[in-house]
mmCIF file with all atom_site columns, C-alpha atoms in Angstrom:
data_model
loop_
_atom_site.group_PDB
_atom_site.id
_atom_site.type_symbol
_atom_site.label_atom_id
_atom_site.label_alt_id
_atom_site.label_comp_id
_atom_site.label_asym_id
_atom_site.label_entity_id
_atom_site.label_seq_id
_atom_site.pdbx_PDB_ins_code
_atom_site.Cartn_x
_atom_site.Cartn_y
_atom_site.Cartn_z
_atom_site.occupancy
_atom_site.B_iso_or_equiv
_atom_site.pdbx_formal_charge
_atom_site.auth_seq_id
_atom_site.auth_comp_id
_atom_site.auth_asym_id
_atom_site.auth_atom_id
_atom_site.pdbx_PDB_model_num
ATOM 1   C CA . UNK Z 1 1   ? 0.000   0.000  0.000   1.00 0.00 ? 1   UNK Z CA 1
ATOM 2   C CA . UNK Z 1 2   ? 3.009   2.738  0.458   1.00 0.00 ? 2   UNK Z CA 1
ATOM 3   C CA . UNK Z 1 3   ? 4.071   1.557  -2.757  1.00 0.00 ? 3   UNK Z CA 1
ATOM 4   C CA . UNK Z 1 4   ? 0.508   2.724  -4.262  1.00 0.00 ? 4   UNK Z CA 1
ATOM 5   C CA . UNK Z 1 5   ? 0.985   5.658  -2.363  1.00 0.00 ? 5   UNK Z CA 1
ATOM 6   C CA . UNK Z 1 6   ? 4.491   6.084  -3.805  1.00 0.00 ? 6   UNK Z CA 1
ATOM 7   C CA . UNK Z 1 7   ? 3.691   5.200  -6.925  1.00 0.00 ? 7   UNK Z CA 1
ATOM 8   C CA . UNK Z 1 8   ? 0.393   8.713  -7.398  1.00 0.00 ? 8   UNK Z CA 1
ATOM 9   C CA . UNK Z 1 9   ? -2.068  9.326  -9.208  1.00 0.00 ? 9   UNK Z CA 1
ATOM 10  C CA . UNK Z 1 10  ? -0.694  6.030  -11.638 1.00 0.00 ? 10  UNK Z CA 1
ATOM 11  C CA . UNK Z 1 11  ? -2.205  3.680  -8.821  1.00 0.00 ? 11  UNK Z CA 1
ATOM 12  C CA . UNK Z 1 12  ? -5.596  5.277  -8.442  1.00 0.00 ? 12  UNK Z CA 1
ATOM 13  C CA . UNK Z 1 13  ? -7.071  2.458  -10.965 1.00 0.00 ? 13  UNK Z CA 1
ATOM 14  C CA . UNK Z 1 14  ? -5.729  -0.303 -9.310  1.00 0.00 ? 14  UNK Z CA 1
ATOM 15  C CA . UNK Z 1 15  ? -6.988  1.103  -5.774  1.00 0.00 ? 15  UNK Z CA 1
ATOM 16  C CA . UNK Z 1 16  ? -10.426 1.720  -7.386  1.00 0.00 ? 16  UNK Z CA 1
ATOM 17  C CA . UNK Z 1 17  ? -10.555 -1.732 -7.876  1.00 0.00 ? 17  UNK Z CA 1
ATOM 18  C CA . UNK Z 1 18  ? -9.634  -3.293 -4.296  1.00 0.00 ? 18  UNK Z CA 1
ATOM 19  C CA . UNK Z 1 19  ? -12.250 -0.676 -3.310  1.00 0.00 ? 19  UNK Z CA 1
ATOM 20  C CA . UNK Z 1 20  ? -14.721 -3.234 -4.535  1.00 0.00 ? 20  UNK Z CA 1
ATOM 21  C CA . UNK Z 1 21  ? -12.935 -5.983 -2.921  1.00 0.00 ? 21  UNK Z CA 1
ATOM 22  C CA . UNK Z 1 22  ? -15.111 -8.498 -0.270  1.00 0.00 ? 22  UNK Z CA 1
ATOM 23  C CA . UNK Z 1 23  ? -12.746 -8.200 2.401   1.00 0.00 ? 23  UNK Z CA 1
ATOM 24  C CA . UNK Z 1 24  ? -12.947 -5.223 4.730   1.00 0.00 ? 24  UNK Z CA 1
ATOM 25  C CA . UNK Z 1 25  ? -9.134  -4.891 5.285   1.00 0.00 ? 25  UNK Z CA 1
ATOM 26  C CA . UNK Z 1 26  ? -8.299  -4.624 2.050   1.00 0.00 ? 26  UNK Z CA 1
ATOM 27  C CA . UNK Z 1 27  ? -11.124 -2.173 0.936   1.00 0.00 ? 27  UNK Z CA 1
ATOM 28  C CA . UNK Z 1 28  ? -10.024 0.628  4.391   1.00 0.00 ? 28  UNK Z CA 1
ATOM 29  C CA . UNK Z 1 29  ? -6.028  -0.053 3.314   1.00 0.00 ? 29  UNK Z CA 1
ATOM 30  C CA . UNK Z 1 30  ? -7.592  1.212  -0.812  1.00 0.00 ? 30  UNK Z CA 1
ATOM 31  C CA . UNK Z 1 31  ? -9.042  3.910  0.603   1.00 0.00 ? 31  UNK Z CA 1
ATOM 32  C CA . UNK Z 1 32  ? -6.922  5.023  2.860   1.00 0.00 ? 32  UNK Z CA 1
ATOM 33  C CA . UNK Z 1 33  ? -4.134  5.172  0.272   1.00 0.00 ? 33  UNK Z CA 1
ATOM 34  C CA . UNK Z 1 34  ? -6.424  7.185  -1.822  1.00 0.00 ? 34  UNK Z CA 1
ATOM 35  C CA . UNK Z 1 35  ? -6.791  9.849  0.976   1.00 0.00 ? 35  UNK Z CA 1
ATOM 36  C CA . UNK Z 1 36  ? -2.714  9.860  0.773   1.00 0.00 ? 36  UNK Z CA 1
ATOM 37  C CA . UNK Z 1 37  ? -2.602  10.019 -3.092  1.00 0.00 ? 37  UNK Z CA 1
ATOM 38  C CA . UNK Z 1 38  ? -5.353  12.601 -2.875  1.00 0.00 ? 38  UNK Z CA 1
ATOM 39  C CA . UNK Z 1 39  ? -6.500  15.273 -6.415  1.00 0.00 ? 39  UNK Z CA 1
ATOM 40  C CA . UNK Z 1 40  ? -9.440  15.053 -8.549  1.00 0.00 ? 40  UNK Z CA 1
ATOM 41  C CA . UNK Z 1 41  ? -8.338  11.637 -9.934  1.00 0.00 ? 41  UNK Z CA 1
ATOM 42  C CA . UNK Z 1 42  ? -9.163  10.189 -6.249  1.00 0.00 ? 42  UNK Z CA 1
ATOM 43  C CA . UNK Z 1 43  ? -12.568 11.438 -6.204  1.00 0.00 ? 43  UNK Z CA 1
ATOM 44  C CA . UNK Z 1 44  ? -14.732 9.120  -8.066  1.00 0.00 ? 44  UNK Z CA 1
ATOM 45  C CA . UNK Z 1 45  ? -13.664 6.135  -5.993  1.00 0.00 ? 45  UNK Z CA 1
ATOM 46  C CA . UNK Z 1 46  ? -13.621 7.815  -2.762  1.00 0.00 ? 46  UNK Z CA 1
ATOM 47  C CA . UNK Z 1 47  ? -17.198 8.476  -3.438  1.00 0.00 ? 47  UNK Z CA 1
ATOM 48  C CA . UNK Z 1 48  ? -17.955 4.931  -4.526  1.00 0.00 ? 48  UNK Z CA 1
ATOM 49  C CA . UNK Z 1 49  ? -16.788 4.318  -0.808  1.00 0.00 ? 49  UNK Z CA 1
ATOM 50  C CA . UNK Z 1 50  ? -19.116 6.158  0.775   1.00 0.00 ? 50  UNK Z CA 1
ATOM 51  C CA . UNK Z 1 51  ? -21.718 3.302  0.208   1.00 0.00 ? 51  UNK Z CA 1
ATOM 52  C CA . UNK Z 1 52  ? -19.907 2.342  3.730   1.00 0.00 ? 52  UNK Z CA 1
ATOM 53  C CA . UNK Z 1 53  ? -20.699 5.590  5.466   1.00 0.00 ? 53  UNK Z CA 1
ATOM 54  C CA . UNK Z 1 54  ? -23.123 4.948  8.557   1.00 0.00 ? 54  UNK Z CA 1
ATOM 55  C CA . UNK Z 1 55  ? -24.655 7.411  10.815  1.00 0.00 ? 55  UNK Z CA 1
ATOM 56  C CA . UNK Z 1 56  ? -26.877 6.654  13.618  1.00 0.00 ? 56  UNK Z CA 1
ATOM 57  C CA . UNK Z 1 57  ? -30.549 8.396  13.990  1.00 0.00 ? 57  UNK Z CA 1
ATOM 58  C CA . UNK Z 1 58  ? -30.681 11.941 15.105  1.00 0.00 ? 58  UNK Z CA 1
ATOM 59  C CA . UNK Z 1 59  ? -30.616 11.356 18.854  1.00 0.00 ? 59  UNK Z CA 1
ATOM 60  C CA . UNK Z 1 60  ? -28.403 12.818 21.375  1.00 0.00 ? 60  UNK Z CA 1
ATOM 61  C CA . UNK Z 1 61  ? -26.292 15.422 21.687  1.00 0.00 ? 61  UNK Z CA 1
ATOM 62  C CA . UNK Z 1 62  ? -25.754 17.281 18.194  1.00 0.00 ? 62  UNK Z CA 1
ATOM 63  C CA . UNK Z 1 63  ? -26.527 15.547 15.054  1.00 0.00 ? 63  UNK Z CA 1
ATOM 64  C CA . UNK Z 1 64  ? -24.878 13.281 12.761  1.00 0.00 ? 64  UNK Z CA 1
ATOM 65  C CA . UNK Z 1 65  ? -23.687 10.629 15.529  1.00 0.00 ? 65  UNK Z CA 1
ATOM 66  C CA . UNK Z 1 66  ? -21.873 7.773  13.891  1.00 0.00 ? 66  UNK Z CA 1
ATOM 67  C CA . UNK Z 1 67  ? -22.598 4.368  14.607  1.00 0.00 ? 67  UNK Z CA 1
ATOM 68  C CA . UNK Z 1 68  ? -19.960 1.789  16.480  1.00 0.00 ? 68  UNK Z CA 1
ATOM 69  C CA . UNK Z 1 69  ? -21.096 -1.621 17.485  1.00 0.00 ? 69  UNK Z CA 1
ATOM 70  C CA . UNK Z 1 70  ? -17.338 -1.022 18.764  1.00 0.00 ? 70  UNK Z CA 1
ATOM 71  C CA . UNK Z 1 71  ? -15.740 1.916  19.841  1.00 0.00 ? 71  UNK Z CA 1
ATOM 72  C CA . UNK Z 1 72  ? -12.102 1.305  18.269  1.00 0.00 ? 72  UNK Z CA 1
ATOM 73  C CA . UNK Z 1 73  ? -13.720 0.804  14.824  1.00 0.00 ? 73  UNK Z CA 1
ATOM 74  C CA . UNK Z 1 74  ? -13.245 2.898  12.277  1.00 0.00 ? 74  UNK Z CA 1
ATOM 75  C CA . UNK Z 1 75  ? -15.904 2.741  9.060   1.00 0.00 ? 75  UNK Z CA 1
ATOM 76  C CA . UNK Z 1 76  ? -14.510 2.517  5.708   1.00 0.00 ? 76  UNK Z CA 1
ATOM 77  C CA . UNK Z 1 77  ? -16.963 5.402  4.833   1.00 0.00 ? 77  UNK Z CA 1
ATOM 78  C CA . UNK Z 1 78  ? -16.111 7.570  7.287   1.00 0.00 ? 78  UNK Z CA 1
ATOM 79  C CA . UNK Z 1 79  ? -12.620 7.431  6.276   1.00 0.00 ? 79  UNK Z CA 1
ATOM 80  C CA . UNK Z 1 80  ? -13.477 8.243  2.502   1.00 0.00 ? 80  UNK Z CA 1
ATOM 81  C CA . UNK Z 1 81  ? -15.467 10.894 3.810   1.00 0.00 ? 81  UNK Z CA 1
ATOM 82  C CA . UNK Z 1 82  ? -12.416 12.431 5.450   1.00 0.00 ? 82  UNK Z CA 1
ATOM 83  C CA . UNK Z 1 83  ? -10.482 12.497 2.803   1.00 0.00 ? 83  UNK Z CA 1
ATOM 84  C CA . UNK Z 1 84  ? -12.963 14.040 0.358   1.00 0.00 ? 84  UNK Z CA 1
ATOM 85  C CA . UNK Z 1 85  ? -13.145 16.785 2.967   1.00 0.00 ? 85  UNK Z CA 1
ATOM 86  C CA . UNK Z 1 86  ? -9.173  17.199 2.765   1.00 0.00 ? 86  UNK Z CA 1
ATOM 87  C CA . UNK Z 1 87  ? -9.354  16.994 -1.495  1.00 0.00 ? 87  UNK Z CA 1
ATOM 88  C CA . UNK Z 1 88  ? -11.355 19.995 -1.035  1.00 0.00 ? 88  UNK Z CA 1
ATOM 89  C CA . UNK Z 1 89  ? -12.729 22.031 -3.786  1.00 0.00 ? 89  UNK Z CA 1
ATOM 90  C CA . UNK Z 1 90  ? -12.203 19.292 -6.610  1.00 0.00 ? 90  UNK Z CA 1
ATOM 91  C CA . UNK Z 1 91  ? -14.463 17.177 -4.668  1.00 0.00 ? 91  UNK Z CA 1
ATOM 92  C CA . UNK Z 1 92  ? -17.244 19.471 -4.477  1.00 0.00 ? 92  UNK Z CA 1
ATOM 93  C CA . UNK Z 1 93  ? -18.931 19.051 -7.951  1.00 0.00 ? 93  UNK Z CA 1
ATOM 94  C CA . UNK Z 1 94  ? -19.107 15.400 -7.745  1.00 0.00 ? 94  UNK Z CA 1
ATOM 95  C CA . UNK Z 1 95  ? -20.289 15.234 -4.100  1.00 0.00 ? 95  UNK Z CA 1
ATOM 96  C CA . UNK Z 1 96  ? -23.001 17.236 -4.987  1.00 0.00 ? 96  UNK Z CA 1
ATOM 97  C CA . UNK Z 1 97  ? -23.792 15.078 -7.999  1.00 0.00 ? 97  UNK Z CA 1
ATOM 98  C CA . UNK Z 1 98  ? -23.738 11.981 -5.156  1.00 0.00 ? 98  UNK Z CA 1
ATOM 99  C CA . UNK Z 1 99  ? -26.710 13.792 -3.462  1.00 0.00 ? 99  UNK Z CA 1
ATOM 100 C CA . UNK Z 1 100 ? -28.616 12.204 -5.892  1.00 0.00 ? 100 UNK Z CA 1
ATOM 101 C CA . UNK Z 1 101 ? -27.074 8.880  -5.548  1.00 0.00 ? 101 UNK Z CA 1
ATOM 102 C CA . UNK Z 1 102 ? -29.303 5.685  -5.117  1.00 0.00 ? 102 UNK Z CA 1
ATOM 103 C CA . UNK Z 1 103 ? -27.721 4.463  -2.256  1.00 0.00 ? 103 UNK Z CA 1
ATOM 104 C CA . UNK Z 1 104 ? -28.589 5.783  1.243   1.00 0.00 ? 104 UNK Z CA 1
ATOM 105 C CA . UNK Z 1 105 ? -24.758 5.989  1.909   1.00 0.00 ? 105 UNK Z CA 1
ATOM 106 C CA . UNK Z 1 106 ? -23.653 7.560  -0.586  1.00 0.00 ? 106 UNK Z CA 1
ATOM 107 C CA . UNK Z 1 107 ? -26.428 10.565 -0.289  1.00 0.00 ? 107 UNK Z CA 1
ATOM 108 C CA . UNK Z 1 108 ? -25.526 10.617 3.412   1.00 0.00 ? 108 UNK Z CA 1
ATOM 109 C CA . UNK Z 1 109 ? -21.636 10.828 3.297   1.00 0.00 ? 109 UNK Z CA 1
ATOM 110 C CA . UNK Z 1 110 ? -21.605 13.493 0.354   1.00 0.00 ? 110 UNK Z CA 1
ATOM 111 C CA . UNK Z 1 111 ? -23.634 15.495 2.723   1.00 0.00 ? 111 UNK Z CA 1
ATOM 112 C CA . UNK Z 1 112 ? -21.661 15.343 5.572   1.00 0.00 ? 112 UNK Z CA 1
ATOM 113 C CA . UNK Z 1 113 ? -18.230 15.524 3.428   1.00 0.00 ? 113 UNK Z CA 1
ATOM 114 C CA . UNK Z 1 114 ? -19.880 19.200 1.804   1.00 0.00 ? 114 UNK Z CA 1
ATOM 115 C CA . UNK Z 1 115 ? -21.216 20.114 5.203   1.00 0.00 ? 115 UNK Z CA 1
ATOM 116 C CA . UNK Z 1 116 ? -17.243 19.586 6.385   1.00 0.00 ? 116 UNK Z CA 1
ATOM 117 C CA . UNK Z 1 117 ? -15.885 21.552 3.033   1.00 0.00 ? 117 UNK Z CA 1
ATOM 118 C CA . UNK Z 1 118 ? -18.402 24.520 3.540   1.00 0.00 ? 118 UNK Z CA 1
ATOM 119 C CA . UNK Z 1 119 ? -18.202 25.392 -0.019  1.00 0.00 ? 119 UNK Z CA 1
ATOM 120 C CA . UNK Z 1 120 ? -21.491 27.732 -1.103  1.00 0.00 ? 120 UNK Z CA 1
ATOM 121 C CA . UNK Z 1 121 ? -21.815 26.582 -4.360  1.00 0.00 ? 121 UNK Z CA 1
ATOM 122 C CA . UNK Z 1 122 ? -22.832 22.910 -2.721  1.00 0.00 ? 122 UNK Z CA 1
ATOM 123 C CA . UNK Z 1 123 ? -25.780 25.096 -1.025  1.00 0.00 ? 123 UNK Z CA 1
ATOM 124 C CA . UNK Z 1 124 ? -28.653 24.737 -3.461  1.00 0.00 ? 124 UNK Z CA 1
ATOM 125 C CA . UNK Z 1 125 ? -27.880 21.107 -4.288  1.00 0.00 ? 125 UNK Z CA 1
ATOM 126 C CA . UNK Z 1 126 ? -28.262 20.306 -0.577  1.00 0.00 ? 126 UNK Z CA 1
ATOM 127 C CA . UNK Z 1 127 ? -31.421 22.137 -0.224  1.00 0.00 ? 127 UNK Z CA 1
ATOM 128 C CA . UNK Z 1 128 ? -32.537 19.913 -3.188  1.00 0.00 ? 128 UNK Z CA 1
ATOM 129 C CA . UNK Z 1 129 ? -31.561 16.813 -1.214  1.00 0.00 ? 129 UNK Z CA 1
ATOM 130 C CA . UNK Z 1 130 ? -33.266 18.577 1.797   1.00 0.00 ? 130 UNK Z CA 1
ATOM 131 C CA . UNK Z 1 131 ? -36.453 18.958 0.076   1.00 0.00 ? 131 UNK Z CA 1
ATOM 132 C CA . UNK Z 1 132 ? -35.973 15.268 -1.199  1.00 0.00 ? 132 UNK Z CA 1
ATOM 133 C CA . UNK Z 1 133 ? -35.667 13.642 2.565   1.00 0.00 ? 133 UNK Z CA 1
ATOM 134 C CA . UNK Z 1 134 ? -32.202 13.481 2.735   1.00 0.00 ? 134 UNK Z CA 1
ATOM 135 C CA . UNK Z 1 135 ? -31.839 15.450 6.999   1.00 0.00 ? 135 UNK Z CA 1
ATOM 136 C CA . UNK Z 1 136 ? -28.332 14.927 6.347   1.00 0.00 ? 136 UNK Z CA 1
ATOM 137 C CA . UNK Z 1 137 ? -28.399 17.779 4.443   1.00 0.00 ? 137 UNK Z CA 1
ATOM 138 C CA . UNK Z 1 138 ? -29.708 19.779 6.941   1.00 0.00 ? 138 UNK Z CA 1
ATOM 139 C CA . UNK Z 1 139 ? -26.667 19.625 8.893   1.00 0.00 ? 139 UNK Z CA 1
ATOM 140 C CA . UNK Z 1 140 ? -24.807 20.600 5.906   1.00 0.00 ? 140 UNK Z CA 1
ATOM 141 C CA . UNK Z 1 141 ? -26.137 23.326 5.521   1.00 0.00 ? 141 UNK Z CA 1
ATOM 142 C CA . UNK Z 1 142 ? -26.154 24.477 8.883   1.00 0.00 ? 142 UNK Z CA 1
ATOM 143 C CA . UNK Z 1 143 ? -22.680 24.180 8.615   1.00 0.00 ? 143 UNK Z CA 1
ATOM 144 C CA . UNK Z 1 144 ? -22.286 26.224 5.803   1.00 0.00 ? 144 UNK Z CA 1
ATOM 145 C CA . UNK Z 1 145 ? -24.437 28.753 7.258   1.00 0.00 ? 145 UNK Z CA 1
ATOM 146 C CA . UNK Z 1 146 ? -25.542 30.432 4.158   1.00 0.00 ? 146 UNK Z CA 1
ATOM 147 C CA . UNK Z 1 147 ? -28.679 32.658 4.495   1.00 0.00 ? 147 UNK Z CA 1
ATOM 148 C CA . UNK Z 1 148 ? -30.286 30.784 1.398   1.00 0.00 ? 148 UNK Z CA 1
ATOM 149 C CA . UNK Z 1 149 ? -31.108 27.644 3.259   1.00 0.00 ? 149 UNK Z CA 1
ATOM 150 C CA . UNK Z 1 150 ? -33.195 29.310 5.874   1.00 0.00 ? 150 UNK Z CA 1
ATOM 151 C CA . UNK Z 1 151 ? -36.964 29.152 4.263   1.00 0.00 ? 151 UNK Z CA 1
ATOM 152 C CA . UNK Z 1 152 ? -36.467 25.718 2.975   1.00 0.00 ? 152 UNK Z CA 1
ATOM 153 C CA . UNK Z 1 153 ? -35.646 24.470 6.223   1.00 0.00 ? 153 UNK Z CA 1
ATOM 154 C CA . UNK Z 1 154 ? -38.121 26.837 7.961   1.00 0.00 ? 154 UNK Z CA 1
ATOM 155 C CA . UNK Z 1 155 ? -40.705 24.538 5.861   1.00 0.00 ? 155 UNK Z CA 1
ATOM 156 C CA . UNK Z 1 156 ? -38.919 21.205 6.547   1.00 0.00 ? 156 UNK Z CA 1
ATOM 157 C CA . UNK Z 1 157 ? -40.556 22.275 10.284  1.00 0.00 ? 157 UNK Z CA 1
ATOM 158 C CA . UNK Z 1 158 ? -44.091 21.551 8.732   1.00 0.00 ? 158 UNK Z CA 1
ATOM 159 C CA . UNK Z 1 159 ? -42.349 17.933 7.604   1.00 0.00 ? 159 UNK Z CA 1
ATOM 160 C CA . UNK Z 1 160 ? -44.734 14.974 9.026   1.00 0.00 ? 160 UNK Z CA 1
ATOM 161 C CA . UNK Z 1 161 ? -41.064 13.153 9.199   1.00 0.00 ? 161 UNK Z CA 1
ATOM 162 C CA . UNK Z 1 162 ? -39.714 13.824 12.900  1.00 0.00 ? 162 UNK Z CA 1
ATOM 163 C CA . UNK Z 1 163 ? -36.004 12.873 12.037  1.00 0.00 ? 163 UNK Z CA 1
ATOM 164 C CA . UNK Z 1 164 ? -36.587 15.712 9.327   1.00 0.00 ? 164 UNK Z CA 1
ATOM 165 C CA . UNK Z 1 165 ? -38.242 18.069 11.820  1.00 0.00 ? 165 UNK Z CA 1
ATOM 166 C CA . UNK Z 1 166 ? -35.615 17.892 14.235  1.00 0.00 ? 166 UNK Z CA 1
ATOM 167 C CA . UNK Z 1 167 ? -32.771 18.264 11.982  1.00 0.00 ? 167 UNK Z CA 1
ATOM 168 C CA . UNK Z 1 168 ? -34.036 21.152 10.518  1.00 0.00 ? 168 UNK Z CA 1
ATOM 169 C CA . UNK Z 1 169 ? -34.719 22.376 14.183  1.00 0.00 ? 169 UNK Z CA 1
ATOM 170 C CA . UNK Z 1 170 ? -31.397 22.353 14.891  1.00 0.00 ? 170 UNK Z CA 1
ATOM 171 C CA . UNK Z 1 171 ? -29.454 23.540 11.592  1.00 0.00 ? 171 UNK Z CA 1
ATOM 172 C CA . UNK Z 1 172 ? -31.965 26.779 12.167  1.00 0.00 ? 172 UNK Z CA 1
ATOM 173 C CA . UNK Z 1 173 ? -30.213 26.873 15.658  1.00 0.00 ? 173 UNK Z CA 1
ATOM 174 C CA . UNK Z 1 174 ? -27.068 26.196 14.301  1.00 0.00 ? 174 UNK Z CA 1
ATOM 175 C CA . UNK Z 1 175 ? -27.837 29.352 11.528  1.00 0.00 ? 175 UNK Z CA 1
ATOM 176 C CA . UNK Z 1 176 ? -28.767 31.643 14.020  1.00 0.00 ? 176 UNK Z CA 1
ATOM 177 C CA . UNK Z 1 177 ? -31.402 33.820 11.565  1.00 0.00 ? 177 UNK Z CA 1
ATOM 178 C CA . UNK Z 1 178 ? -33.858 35.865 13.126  1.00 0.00 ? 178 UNK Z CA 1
ATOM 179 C CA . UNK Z 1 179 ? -35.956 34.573 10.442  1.00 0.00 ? 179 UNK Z CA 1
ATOM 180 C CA . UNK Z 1 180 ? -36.825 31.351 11.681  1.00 0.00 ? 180 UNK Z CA 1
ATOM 181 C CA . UNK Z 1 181 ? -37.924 32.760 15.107  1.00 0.00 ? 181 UNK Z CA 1
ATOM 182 C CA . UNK Z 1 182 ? -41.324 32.904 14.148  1.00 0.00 ? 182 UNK Z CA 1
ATOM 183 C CA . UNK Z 1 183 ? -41.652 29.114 12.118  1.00 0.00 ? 183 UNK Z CA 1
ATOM 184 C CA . UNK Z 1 184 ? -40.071 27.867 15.135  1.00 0.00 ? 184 UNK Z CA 1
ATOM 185 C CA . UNK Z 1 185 ? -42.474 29.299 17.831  1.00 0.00 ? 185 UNK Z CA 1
ATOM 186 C CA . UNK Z 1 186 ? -45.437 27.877 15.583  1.00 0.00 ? 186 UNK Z CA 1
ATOM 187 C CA . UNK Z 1 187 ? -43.868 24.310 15.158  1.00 0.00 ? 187 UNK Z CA 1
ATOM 188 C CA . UNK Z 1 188 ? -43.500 24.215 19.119  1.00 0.00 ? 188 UNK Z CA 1
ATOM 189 C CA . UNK Z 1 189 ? -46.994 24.898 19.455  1.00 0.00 ? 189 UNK Z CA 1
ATOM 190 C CA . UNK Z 1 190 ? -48.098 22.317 17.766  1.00 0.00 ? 190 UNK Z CA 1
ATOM 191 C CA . UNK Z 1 191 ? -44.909 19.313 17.983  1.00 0.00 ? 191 UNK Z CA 1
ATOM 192 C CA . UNK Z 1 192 ? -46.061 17.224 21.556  1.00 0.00 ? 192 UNK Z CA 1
ATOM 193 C CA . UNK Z 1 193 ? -43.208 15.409 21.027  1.00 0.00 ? 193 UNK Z CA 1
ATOM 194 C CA . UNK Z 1 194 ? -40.821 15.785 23.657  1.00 0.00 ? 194 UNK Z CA 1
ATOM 195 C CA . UNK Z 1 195 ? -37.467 15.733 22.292  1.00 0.00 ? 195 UNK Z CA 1
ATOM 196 C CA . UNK Z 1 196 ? -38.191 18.167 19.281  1.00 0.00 ? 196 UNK Z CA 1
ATOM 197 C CA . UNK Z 1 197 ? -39.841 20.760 22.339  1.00 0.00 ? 197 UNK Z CA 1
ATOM 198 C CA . UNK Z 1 198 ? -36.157 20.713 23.835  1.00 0.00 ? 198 UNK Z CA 1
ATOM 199 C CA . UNK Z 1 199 ? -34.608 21.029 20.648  1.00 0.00 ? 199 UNK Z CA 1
ATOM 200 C CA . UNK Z 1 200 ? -36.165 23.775 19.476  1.00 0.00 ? 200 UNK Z CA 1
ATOM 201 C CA . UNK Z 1 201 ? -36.002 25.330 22.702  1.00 0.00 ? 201 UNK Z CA 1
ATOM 202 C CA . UNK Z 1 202 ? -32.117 25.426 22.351  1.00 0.00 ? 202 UNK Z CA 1
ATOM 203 C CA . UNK Z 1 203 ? -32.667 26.468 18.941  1.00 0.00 ? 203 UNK Z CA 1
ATOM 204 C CA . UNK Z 1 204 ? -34.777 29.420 20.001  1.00 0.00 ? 204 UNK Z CA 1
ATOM 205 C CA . UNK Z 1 205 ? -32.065 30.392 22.489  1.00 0.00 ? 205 UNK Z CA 1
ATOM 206 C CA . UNK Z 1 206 ? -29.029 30.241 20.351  1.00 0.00 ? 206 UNK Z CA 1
ATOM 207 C CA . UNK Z 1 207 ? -31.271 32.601 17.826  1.00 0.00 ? 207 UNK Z CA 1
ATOM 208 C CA . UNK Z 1 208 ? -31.544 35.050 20.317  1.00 0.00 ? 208 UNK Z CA 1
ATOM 209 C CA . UNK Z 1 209 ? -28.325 34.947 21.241  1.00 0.00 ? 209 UNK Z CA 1
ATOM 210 C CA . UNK Z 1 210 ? -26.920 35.342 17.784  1.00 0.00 ? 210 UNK Z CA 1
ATOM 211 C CA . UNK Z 1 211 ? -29.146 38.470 17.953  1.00 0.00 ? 211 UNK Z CA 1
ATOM 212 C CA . UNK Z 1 212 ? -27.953 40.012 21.178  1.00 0.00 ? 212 UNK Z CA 1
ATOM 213 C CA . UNK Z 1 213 ? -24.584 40.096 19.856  1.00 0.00 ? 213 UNK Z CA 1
#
């Protein structure tokens, strides 16, 4: 594998392959050496990857939680994802093309590898995938913070999906836009559930504090 990574941009076919491969060791030690090798050439794989990017539902603290069934392991996914974010701008195009991706993975990791690059033009893609069901996006584009994304996820809050209701909760928290004081207050008179009341109580808060200065 240093060899590959030695070698460039010369090896990215060869790791592309062994990206497909059935055992798990050899597919992380792939993409791993991809991260290394790095550029545009890397991209197309790395995405292919993703398909092993897992994130847990939208409970606890923050959102996005990755799932462990053991703490010391490390997802193939998430490392692809990691080094799309460190490829940067060449990645961005094609991550936003994987929003649209048929494989839950794929959709999710591109949005958390954009929401990690915080590159504008990935904003209105990501409100597409918002508006689609993907509430990875929402996080995204929280952490983007561009003021565009505020009245599409101001009417995510209307969503009958809770998962989408709370992310979009808390990327409007995350924003900080006076603008979705008002959509907030009317979703938390209606929401009974419990866990969206808190979160959009912190979301409410970090609003106003945003506006006090």
């Amino acid at each position: 594998w240093d060899k590959c990574v030695q070698i460039g941009t010369a090896a990215i076919p060869v790791l592309s392959l062994r990206i497909r491969s059935s055992e798990r060791t050899i597919r992380m030690h792939a993409v791993e050496a991809l991260g290394q090798i790095g550029g545009p050439l890397a991209v197309k794989p790395l995405i292919e990857a993703l398909r092993e990017y897992k994130i847990e539902s939208m409970d606890g603290d923050g959102f996005g939680l990755r799932v462990r069934t053991d703490p010391t392991e490390v997802f193939v996914g998430q490392v692809a994802a990691a080094a799309l974010v460190k490829i940067g701008d060449a990645a961005v195009e094609l991550l936003c093309a994987a929003l649209n991706h048929r494989d839950d993975g794929v959709r999710e990791g591109a949005a958390a590898a954009l929401g990690q690059i915080r590159d504008t033009r990935a904003v209105e893609p990501l409100i597409d995938a918002l508006n689609k069901g993907n509430e990875w996006a929402a996080e995204a584009l929280a952490n983007i913070g561009d003021s565009r994304a505020v009245d599409p996820l101001c009417a995510v809050l209307k969503s009958k999906d809770l998962g989408m209701r709370r992310a979009a909760t808390k990327a409007l928290g995350q924003i900080g836009d006076p603008r979705a004081m008002e959509p907030l207050l009317e979703a938390f008179k209606v929401n009974i559930d419990q866990s969206l009341h808190e979160d959009t109580d912190v979301a409410l808060q970090q609003i106003r504090k945003k506006q006090a200065g």
